[in-house]
Amino acid sequence: MMRILLNKLQGQHVCLFTDDSIQFYKKLGFTERETCLEQIIGKWLVNTSLTDS
């Protein structure tokens, strides 16, 4: 379900806040930072879904 949601966020910087599921989100490709777990989907600030037919 998370991969489906993330695929819809092309060009976005996603930052999640959790104390309980850190390992789960790391397995999905998120990187642990000081305040959150983050992942850039596709190329940051380039939303290709707007140009897809």
PDB file of C-alpha atoms in Angstrom:
ATOM      1  CA  MET A   1       0.000   0.000   0.000  1.00  0.00           C
ATOM      2  CA  MET A   2       2.835   2.411   0.820  1.00  0.00           C
ATOM      3  CA  ARG A   3       4.495   1.796  -2.561  1.00  0.00           C
ATOM      4  CA  ILE A   4       1.226   2.580  -4.359  1.00  0.00           C
ATOM      5  CA  LEU A   5       0.911   5.853  -2.448  1.00  0.00           C
ATOM      6  CA  LEU A   6       4.555   6.805  -2.947  1.00  0.00           C
ATOM      7  CA  ASN A   7       4.361   6.149  -6.701  1.00  0.00           C
ATOM      8  CA  LYS A   8       1.664   8.846  -6.888  1.00  0.00           C
ATOM      9  CA  LEU A   9       4.059  11.396  -5.348  1.00  0.00           C
ATOM     10  CA  GLN A  10       6.603  11.755  -8.155  1.00  0.00           C
ATOM     11  CA  GLY A  11       8.880  14.746  -7.619  1.00  0.00           C
ATOM     12  CA  GLN A  12       8.041  15.060  -3.937  1.00  0.00           C
ATOM     13  CA  HIS A  13      10.144  14.969  -0.781  1.00  0.00           C
ATOM     14  CA  VAL A  14       8.304  12.734   1.698  1.00  0.00           C
ATOM     15  CA  CYS A  15       9.111  13.036   5.396  1.00  0.00           C
ATOM     16  CA  LEU A  16       7.515  10.680   7.942  1.00  0.00           C
ATOM     17  CA  PHE A  17       7.500  11.040  11.703  1.00  0.00           C
ATOM     18  CA  THR A  18       7.381   7.874  13.823  1.00  0.00           C
ATOM     19  CA  ASP A  19       8.870   6.404  16.962  1.00  0.00           C
ATOM     20  CA  ASP A  20       7.544   2.885  16.471  1.00  0.00           C
ATOM     21  CA  SER A  21       8.052   1.837  12.839  1.00  0.00           C
ATOM     22  CA  ILE A  22      11.540   3.028  11.910  1.00  0.00           C
ATOM     23  CA  GLN A  23      12.772  -0.335  10.582  1.00  0.00           C
ATOM     24  CA  PHE A  24       9.609  -0.831   8.527  1.00  0.00           C
ATOM     25  CA  TYR A  25      10.056   2.479   6.714  1.00  0.00           C
ATOM     26  CA  LYS A  26      13.778   1.897   6.221  1.00  0.00           C
ATOM     27  CA  LYS A  27      12.866  -1.313   4.368  1.00  0.00           C
ATOM     28  CA  LEU A  28      10.715   0.826   2.053  1.00  0.00           C
ATOM     29  CA  GLY A  29      13.710   2.991   1.181  1.00  0.00           C
ATOM     30  CA  PHE A  30      13.357   5.828   3.672  1.00  0.00           C
ATOM     31  CA  THR A  31      16.497   7.308   5.201  1.00  0.00           C
ATOM     32  CA  GLU A  32      16.578   8.132   8.896  1.00  0.00           C
ATOM     33  CA  ARG A  33      17.359  11.783   9.579  1.00  0.00           C
ATOM     34  CA  GLU A  34      17.523  13.756  12.805  1.00  0.00           C
ATOM     35  CA  THR A  35      13.812  14.599  12.884  1.00  0.00           C
ATOM     36  CA  CYS A  36      12.143  12.219  10.405  1.00  0.00           C
ATOM     37  CA  LEU A  37      12.493   9.414   7.885  1.00  0.00           C
ATOM     38  CA  GLU A  38      12.730  10.826   4.387  1.00  0.00           C
ATOM     39  CA  GLN A  39      12.621   9.753   0.790  1.00  0.00           C
ATOM     40  CA  ILE A  40      12.628  11.657  -2.485  1.00  0.00           C
ATOM     41  CA  ILE A  41      10.274  10.090  -4.997  1.00  0.00           C
ATOM     42  CA  GLY A  42      11.630  10.220  -8.548  1.00  0.00           C
ATOM     43  CA  LYS A  43      13.550  13.411  -9.240  1.00  0.00           C
ATOM     44  CA  TRP A  44      12.817  16.096  -6.660  1.00  0.00           C
ATOM     45  CA  LEU A  45      10.622  18.932  -7.922  1.00  0.00           C
ATOM     46  CA  VAL A  46      10.098  17.211 -11.293  1.00  0.00           C
ATOM     47  CA  ASN A  47       6.545  15.860 -11.464  1.00  0.00           C
ATOM     48  CA  THR A  48       6.404  13.641 -14.544  1.00  0.00           C
ATOM     49  CA  SER A  49       2.849  12.516 -13.763  1.00  0.00           C
ATOM     50  CA  LEU A  50       1.597  15.855 -15.119  1.00  0.00           C
ATOM     51  CA  THR A  51       3.159  15.172 -18.510  1.00  0.00           C
ATOM     52  CA  ASP A  52       2.158  11.493 -18.810  1.00  0.00           C
ATOM     53  CA  SER A  53      -0.771  10.768 -21.139  1.00  0.00           C
TER      54      SER A  53
END
